[in-house]
XYZ file of C-alpha atoms in Angstrom:
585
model
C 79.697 151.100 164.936
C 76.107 152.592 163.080
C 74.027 152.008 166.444
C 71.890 155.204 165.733
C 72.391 155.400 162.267
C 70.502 151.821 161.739
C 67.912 153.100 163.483
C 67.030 155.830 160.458
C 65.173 154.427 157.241
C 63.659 158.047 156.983
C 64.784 161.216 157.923
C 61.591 161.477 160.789
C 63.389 158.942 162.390
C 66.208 161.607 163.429
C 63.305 163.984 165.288
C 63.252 161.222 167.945
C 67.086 161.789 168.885
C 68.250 164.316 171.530
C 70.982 166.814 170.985
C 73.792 164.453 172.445
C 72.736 161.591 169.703
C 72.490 163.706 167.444
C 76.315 164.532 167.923
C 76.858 161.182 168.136
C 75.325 160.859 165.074
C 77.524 163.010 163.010
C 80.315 160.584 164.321
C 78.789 157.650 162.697
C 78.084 159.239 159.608
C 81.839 160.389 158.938
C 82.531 156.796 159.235
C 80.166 155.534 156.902
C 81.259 157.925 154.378
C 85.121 156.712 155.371
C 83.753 153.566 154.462
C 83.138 154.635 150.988
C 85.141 156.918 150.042
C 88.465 155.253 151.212
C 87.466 152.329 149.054
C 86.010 153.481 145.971
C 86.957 157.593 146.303
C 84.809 160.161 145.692
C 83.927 163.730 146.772
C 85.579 164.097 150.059
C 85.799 167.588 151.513
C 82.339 168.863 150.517
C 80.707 165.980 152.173
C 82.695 165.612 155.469
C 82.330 169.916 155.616
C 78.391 169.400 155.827
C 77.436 166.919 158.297
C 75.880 168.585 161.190
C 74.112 170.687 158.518
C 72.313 168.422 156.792
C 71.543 166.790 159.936
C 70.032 169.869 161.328
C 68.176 170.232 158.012
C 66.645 167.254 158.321
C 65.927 167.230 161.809
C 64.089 170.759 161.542
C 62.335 170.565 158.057
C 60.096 167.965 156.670
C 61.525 166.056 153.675
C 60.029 165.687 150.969
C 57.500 168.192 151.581
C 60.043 170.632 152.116
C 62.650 170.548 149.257
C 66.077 170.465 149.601
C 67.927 171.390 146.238
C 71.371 170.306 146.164
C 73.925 172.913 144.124
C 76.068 170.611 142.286
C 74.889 168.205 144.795
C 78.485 166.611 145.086
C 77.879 167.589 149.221
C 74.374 165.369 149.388
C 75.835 162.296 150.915
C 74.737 163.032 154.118
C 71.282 163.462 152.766
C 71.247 160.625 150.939
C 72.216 158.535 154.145
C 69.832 160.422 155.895
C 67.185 159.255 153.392
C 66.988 155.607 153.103
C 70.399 155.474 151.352
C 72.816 154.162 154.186
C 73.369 151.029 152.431
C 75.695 152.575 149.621
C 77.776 153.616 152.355
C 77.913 151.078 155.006
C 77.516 148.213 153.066
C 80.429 147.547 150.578
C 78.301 145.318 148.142
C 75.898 148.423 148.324
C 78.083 150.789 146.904
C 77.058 150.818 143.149
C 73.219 151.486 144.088
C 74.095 154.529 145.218
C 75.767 157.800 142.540
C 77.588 160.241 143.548
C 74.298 163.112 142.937
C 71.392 163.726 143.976
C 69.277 161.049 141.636
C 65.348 161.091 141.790
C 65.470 157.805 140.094
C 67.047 156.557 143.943
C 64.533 158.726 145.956
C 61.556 160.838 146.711
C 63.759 163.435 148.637
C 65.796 164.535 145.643
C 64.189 166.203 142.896
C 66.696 166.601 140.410
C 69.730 164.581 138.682
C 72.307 167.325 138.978
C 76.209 167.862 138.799
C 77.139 170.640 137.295
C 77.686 173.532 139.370
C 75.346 177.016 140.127
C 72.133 175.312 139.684
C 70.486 175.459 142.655
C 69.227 178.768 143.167
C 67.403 179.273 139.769
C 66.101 175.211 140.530
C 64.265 176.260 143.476
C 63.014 179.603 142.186
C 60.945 177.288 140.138
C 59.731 175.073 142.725
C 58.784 177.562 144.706
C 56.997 179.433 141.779
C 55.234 176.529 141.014
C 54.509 175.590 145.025
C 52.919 178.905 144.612
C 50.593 178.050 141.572
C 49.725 174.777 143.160
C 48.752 176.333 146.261
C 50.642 174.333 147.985
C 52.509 174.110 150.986
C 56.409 173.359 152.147
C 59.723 175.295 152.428
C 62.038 175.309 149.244
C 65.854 175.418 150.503
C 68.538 175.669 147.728
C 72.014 174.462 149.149
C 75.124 176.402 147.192
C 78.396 176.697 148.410
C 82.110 175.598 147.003
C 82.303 178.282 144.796
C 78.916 178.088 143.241
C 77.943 181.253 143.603
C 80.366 182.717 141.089
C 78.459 181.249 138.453
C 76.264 183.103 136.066
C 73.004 180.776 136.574
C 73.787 181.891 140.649
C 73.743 185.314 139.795
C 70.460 185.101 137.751
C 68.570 183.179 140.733
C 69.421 185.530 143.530
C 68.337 188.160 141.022
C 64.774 186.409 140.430
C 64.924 185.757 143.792
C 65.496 188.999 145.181
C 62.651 190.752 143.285
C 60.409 188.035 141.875
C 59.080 185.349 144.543
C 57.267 186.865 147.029
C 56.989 183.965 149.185
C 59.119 180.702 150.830
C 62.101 180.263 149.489
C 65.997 179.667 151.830
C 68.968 179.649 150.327
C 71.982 178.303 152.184
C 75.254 179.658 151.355
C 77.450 177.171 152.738
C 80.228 179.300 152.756
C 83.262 177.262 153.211
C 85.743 179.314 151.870
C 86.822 177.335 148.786
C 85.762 176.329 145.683
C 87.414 173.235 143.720
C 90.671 175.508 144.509
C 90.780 178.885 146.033
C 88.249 181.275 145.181
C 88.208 184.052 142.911
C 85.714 187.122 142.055
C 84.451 190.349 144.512
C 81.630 188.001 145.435
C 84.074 186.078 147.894
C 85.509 189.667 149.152
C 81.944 190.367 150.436
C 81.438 186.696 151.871
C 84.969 187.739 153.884
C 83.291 190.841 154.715
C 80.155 189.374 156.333
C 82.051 186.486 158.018
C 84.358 189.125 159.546
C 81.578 191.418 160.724
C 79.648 188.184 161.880
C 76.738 189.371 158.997
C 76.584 193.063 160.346
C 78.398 195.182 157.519
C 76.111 197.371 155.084
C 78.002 196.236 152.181
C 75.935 193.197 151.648
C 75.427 192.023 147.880
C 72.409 189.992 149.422
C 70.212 192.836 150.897
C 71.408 195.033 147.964
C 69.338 192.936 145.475
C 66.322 192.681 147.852
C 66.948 189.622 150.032
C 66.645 189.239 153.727
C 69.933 187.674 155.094
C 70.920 186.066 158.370
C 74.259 184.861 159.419
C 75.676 182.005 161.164
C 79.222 181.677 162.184
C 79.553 178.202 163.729
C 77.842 176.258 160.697
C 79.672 172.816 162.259
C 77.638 172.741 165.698
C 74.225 170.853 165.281
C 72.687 172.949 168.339
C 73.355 176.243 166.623
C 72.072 175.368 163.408
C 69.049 173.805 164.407
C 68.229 176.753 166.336
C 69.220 178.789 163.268
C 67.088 176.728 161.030
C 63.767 176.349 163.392
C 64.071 180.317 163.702
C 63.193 180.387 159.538
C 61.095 177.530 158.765
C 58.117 178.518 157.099
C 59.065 182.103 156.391
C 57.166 184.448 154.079
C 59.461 185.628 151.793
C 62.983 184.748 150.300
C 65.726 184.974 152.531
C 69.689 183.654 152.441
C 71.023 182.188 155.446
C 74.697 182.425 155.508
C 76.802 179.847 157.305
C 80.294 179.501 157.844
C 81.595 175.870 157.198
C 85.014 174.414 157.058
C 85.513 172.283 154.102
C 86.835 168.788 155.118
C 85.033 169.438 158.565
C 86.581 165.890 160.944
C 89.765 164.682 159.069
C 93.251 166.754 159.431
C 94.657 166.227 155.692
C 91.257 167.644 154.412
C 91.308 170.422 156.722
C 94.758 171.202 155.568
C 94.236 170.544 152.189
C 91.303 171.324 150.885
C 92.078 171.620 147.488
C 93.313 168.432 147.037
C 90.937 166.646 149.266
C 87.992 168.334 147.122
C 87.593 164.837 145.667
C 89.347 162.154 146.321
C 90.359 158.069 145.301
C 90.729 155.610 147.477
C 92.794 156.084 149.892
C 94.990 154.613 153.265
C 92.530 156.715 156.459
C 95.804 156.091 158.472
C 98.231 158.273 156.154
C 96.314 160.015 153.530
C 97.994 158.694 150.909
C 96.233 157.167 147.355
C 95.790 153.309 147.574
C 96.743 153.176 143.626
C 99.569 155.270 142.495
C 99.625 155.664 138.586
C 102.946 156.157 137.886
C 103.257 156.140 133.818
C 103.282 160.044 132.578
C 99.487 160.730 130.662
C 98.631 162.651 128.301
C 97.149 165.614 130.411
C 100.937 165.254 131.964
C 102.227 166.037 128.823
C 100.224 168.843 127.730
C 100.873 170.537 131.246
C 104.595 170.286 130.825
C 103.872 171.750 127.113
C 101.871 174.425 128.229
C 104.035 175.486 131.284
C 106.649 175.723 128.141
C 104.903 177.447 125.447
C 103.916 180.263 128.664
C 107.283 180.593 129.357
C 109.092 181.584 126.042
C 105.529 183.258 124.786
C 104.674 186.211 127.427
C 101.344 186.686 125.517
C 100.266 183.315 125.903
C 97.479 183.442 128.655
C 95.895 180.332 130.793
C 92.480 181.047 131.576
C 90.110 178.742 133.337
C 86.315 178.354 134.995
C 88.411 177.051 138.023
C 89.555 174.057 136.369
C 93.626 174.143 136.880
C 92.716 170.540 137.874
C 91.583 169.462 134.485
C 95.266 170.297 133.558
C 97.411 169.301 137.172
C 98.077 173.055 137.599
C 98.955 173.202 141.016
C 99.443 176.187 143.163
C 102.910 176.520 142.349
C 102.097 175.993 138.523
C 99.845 178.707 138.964
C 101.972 181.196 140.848
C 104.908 180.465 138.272
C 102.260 181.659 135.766
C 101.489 184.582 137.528
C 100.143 186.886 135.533
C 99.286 184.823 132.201
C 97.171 182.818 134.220
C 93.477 184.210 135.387
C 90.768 181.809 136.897
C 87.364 183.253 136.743
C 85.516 181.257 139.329
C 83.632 178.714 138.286
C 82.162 180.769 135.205
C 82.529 178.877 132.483
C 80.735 181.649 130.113
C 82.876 184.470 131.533
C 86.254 182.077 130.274
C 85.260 181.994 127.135
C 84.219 185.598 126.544
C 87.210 186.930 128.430
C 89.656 184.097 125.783
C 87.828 185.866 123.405
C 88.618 189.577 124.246
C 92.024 188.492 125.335
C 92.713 187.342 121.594
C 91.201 190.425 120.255
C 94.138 192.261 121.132
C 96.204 189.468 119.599
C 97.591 187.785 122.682
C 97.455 183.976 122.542
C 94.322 182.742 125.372
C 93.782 178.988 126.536
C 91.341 178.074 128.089
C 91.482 174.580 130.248
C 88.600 172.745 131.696
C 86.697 169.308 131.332
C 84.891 168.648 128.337
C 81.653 168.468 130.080
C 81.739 171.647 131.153
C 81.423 173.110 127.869
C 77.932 172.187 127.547
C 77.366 175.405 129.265
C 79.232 177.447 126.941
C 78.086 176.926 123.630
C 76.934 180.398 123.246
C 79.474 182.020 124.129
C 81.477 179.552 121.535
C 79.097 180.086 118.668
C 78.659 183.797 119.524
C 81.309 185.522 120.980
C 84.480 183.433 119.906
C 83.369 181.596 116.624
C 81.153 184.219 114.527
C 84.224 186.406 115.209
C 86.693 184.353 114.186
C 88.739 184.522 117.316
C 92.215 182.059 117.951
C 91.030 180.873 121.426
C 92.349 177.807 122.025
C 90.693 174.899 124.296
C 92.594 172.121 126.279
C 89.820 169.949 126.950
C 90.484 166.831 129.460
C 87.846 164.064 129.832
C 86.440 163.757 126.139
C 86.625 160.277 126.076
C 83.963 157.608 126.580
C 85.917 155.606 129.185
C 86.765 158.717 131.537
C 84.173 160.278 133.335
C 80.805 157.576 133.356
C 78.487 159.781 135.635
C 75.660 160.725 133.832
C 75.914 164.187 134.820
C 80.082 164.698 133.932
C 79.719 162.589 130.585
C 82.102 164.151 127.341
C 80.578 161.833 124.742
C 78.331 164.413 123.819
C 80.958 167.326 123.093
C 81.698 166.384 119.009
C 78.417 166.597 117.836
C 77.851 169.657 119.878
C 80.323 171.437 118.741
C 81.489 169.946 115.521
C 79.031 171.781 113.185
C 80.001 175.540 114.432
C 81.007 177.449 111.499
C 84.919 178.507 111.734
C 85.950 176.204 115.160
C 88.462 173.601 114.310
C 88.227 169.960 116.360
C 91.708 168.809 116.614
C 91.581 165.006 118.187
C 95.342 163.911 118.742
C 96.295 160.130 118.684
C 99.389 160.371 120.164
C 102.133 162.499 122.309
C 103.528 163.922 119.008
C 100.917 165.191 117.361
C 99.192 166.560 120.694
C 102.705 168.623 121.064
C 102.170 169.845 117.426
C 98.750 170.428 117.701
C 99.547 172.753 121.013
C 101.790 174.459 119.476
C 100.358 174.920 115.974
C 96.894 175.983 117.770
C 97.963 178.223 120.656
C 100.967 180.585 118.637
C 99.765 179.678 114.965
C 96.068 179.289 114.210
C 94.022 182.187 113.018
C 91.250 180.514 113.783
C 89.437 178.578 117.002
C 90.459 175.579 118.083
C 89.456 172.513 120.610
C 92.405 170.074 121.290
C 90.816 166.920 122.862
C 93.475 165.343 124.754
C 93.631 161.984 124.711
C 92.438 160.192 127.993
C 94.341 156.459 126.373
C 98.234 155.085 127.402
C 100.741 157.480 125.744
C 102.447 156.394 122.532
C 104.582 158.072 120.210
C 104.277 157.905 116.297
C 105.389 159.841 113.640
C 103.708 162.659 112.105
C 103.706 162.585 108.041
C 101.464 165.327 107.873
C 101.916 169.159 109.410
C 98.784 169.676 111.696
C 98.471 173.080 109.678
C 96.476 170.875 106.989
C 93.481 171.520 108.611
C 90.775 168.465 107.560
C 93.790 166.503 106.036
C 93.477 163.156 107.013
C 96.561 160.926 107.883
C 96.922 157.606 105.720
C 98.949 155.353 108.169
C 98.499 152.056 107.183
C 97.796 151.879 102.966
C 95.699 148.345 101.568
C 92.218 148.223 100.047
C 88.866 146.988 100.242
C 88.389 147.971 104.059
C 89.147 151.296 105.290
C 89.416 152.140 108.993
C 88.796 155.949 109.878
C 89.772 156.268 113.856
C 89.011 159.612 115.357
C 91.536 160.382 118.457
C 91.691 157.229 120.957
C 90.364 154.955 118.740
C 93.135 155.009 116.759
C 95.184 153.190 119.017
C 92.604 151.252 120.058
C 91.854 149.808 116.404
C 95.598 148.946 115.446
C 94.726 145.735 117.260
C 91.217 145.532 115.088
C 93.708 146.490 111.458
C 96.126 143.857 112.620
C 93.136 141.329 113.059
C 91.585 141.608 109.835
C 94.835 140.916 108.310
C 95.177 137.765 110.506
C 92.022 136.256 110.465
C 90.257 137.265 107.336
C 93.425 137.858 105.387
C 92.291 141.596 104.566
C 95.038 144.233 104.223
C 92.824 147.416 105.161
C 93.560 151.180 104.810
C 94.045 152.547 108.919
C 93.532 156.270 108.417
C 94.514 158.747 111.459
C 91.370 161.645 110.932
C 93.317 164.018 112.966
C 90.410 166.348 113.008
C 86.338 165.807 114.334
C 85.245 169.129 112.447
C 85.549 168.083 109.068
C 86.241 165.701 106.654
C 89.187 165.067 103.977
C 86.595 164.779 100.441
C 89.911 164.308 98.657
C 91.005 161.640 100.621
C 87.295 159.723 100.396
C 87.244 159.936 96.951
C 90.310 157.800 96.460
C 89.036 155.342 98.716
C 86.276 154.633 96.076
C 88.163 152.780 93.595
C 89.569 149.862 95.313
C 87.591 149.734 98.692
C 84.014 148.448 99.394
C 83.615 149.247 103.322
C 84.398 151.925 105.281
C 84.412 151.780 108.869
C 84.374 155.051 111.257
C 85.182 154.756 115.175
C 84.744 157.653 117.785
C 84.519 158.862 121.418
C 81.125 159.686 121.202
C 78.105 159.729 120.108
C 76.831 159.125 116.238
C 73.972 161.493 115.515
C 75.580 164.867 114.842
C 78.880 163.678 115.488
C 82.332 162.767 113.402
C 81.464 159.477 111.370
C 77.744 160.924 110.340
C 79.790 163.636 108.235
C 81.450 160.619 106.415
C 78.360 159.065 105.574
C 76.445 161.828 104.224
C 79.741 162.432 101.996
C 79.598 158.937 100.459
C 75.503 158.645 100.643
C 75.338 159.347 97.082
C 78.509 157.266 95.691
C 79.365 153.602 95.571
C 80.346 153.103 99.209
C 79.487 151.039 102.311
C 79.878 152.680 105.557
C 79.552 151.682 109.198
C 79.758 154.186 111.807
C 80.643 152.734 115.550
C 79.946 155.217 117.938
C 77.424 155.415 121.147
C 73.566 155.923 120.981
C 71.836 158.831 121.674
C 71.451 158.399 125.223
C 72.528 159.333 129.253
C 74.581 156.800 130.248
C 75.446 156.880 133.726
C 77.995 154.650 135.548
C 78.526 152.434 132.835
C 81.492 149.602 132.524
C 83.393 151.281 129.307
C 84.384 147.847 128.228
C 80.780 146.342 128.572
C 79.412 149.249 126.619
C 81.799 148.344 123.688
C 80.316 144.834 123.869
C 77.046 145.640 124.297
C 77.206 148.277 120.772
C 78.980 145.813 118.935
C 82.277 148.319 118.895
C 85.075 145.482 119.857
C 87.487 143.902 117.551
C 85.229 140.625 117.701
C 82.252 142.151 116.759
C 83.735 144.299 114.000
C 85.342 141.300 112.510
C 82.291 139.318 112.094
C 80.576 142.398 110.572
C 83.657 142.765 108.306
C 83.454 139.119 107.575
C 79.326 139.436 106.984
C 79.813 142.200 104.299
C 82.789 141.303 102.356
């Protein structure tokens, strides 16, 4: 099945194939990366829509002297197969020593650990600066397409680009029409433009900002691109080659589908359809549905996202039905948040959807433009939990202690589908203020609520004893009703189970009565301790009568982790806390 593809450890090994291995080539690398993805999932249509490219890269330029840089570098599986790497994608025992990025720590042909999106450009601006310094020689080519470009970091590097470097530097625009869904912005009316004029109209953003530009229109034919790419090797100045791509290049459902074959579990080849269907409603299920409601009966409630819907299910209908309450900005995380500001300025009611890593790159814009202001955005944040997303480049363990301490921003963290409803609905039409709802990535359960959400830093007594007291932030509550049910069984202590309710603050009122008739307090979270939730607790009691252990995750970048080995491994499961409960009192 890999006949030719065994025979490359390196990609100099391709420069000895002719033009019909080379196609069959391409065939043999869609299967390996069948062989992966329909078994453990992954990022389908990027990868399957750049196959003869990256073969054509590597067969014309001279990794690692010449630099690829990989935007997002979800679409570098072909490289890394290419590069030594075939293993994780042939070999099923293989396929945990190979992530889902570009990882230097795996090879000399990447050069950066990278996953978030509109990178690329500004990356290779500095390699080629520095190339430059160095006196040294090699092509710099940054790879951006799926919607990359509409990114403010994109924008910025063809900027330095166009007027800065004066010497090597490519940039690919793998321009396949799509982002994570459709794409939004003027940018992608010009990229229609060129395609449709085959790269010949005078409105071209490109050579308006000082780039040369060259076009490509069958970006899926090895022959052409080679040609395309041995015609710029080693040019003198910055240029953008523009190449037209389809997105799930090789498998019908993708090319049909593209949004929902952007990335992908495993899956039957055969049909298309998931190998695991999760059929229990979740939490992101239930804020949808809440959302979809709160639009509907509130005309000034807006949906605004980087091009996110996913992090919420929105689907294309969901997003039509919105019409015009929903906006997605392109993947332009910055320009959400300032447009959720504005947008509440007027006194409609702006949400703003996305994953919780994303907001990394917006905490300017949150500190600045939304927070010193005051403003009642709202933020539906999926994946802030420690067991969702284990890449080290998509991680939301960080998000509490990076935004916890911003003066005026309110850190809701539901524990179950009740409050998250309230909390919705209190934030979005209520609040006078900003406010982060992390939704909860455990099973669903329902509880009552003996406290109105309004109460901001009130915390929620659930289960009333003494001499222990368990503070739970979000997930962890449910988690640790098994731990509060084992200390009564096994050490025979009746603690206190407090619900927090909120990661931004802390209930002094509520500590203070703990005092009297309680010697430990214990804090759990979904994230990590310096800066975040339980630290706040134990600078509160760090002058008063009180133990306190705070369970949370180090300081560090995980990446691919096993959540429940983690928990072992920092002493945060119900074993471990019992013995340390049993140690101390």
């Amino acid at each position: 099945m890999y006949e030719l593809l065994n025979k490359i450890n390196e990609p100099s090994d391709l420069k000895k194939f002719n033009i019909n291995e080379l196609n069959i080539l391409k065939d043999e690398i869609r299967e390996a990366l069948f062989n992966r993805l329909t078994k453990i999932g992954g990022h389908f249509g990027p990868n399957f829509g750049v196959v003869e490219m990256t073969i054509a890269l590597h067969f014309v330029f001279n990794s690692p002297i010449d630099k690829f840089v990989f935007d997002v570098s979800h679409q570098s599986y072909t490289h890394k197969i290419l590069t030594g790497r075939k293993n994780g994608y042939i070999n099923d025992e293989c396929f945990k020593e190979d992530s889902g990025y570009t990882n230097p720590d795996e090879s000399k042909h990447d050069f950066f650990n990278v996953g978030h999106t509109s990178t690329s450009i500004s990356l290779a601006t500095g390699l080629a600066k520095g190339r430059d310094i160095l006196k040294e020689k090699g092509n710099v080519i940054a790879i951006i397409g799926d919607g990359s470009l509409s990114g403010g970091e994109a924008m910025e590097g063809l900027n330095v680009a166009g007027s800065e470097i004066n010497s090597n530097l490519i940039i690919i625009i793998n321009d396949n029409q799509q982002s994570i869904s459709e794409v939004h912005g003027g940018i992608y009316k010009n990229l229609e433009l060129l395609r449709n004029t085959k790269g010949k109209a005078t409105n071209n953003m490109f050579t308006a900002i000082g780039l040369d530009y060259a076009y490509l229109d069958n970006g899926n034919d090895i022959s052409s691109l080679i040609e395309f790419f041995k015609k710029y090797k080693d040019i003198n100045h910055p240029i953008v080659l523009h190449i037209n791509t389809k997105k799930g290049k090789g498998y019908k459902f993708a090319e049909e589908n593209k949004e929902a074959w952007h990335w992908c579990g495993p899956f039957n080849r055969e049909t298309g359809k998931p190998l695991y269907n999760f059929d229990s409603i979740s939490y992101v299920d239930i804020a949808k549905e809440n959302l979809l409601s709160l639009a509907k009966d509130n005309k000034d409630v807006v949906v605004v996202t980087p091009n996110m819907p996913a992090a919420l299910n929105l689907n294309e209908k969901d997003r039509i039905n919105l019409g015009k309450q929903f906006i997605d900005c392109g993947i332009a995380e910055e320009q959400a948040c300032a447009m959720a500001s504005g947008i509440a300025k007027t006194g409609a009611h702006p949400v703003v959807i996305t994953n919780a890593t994303f907001m990394q790159r917006t905490y300017d814009q949150v500190s600045h433009d939304i927070c010193i202001n005051d403003m009642p955005v709202t933020f539906l944040l999926n994946f802030c939990n420690f067991d969702g997303l284990t890449d080290v480049t998509h991680l939301g363990i960080f998000l509490i202690s990076m935004f916890s301490n911003i003066p005026n921003l309110v850190i809701m963290a539901p524990s179950s589908e009740n409050e998250l409803l309230e909390m919705m609905n209190y934030a979005i039409l209520k609040s006078k203020h900003p406010t982060m709802i992390l939704i909860p990535g455990d099973k669903v359960v329902k509880r009552d609520i003996l406290l109105d959400v309004s109460l901001i830093n009130k915390f929620e007594v659930t289960k009333k004893g003494r001499d222990v007291a368990i503070i739970a932030l979000g997930d962890f509550y449910s988690k640790d009703l098994d731990l509060y049910q084992q200390l009564k069984e096994k050490l025979n202590i009746d603690a206190t189970l407090i619900n927090p309710r909120f990661a931004s603050g802390i209930d002094k009122e509520l500590l203070d009565s703990l005092i009297n008739n309680h010697k430990l307090v214990i804090t759990l979270e979904d994230g990590i301790l310096e800066g975040g939730f339980g630290y706040k607790i134990a600078n509160y009691y760090s002058d008063k009568s009180m133990i306190v252990k705070n369970y949370g995750l180090d300081k560090l970048f995980y990446d691919r982790y096993n959540p429940n080995e983690l928990l072992k491994e920092l002493k945060m499961d119900t074993q471990s806390i019992l013995e340390y409960v049993k140690n101390i009192i």
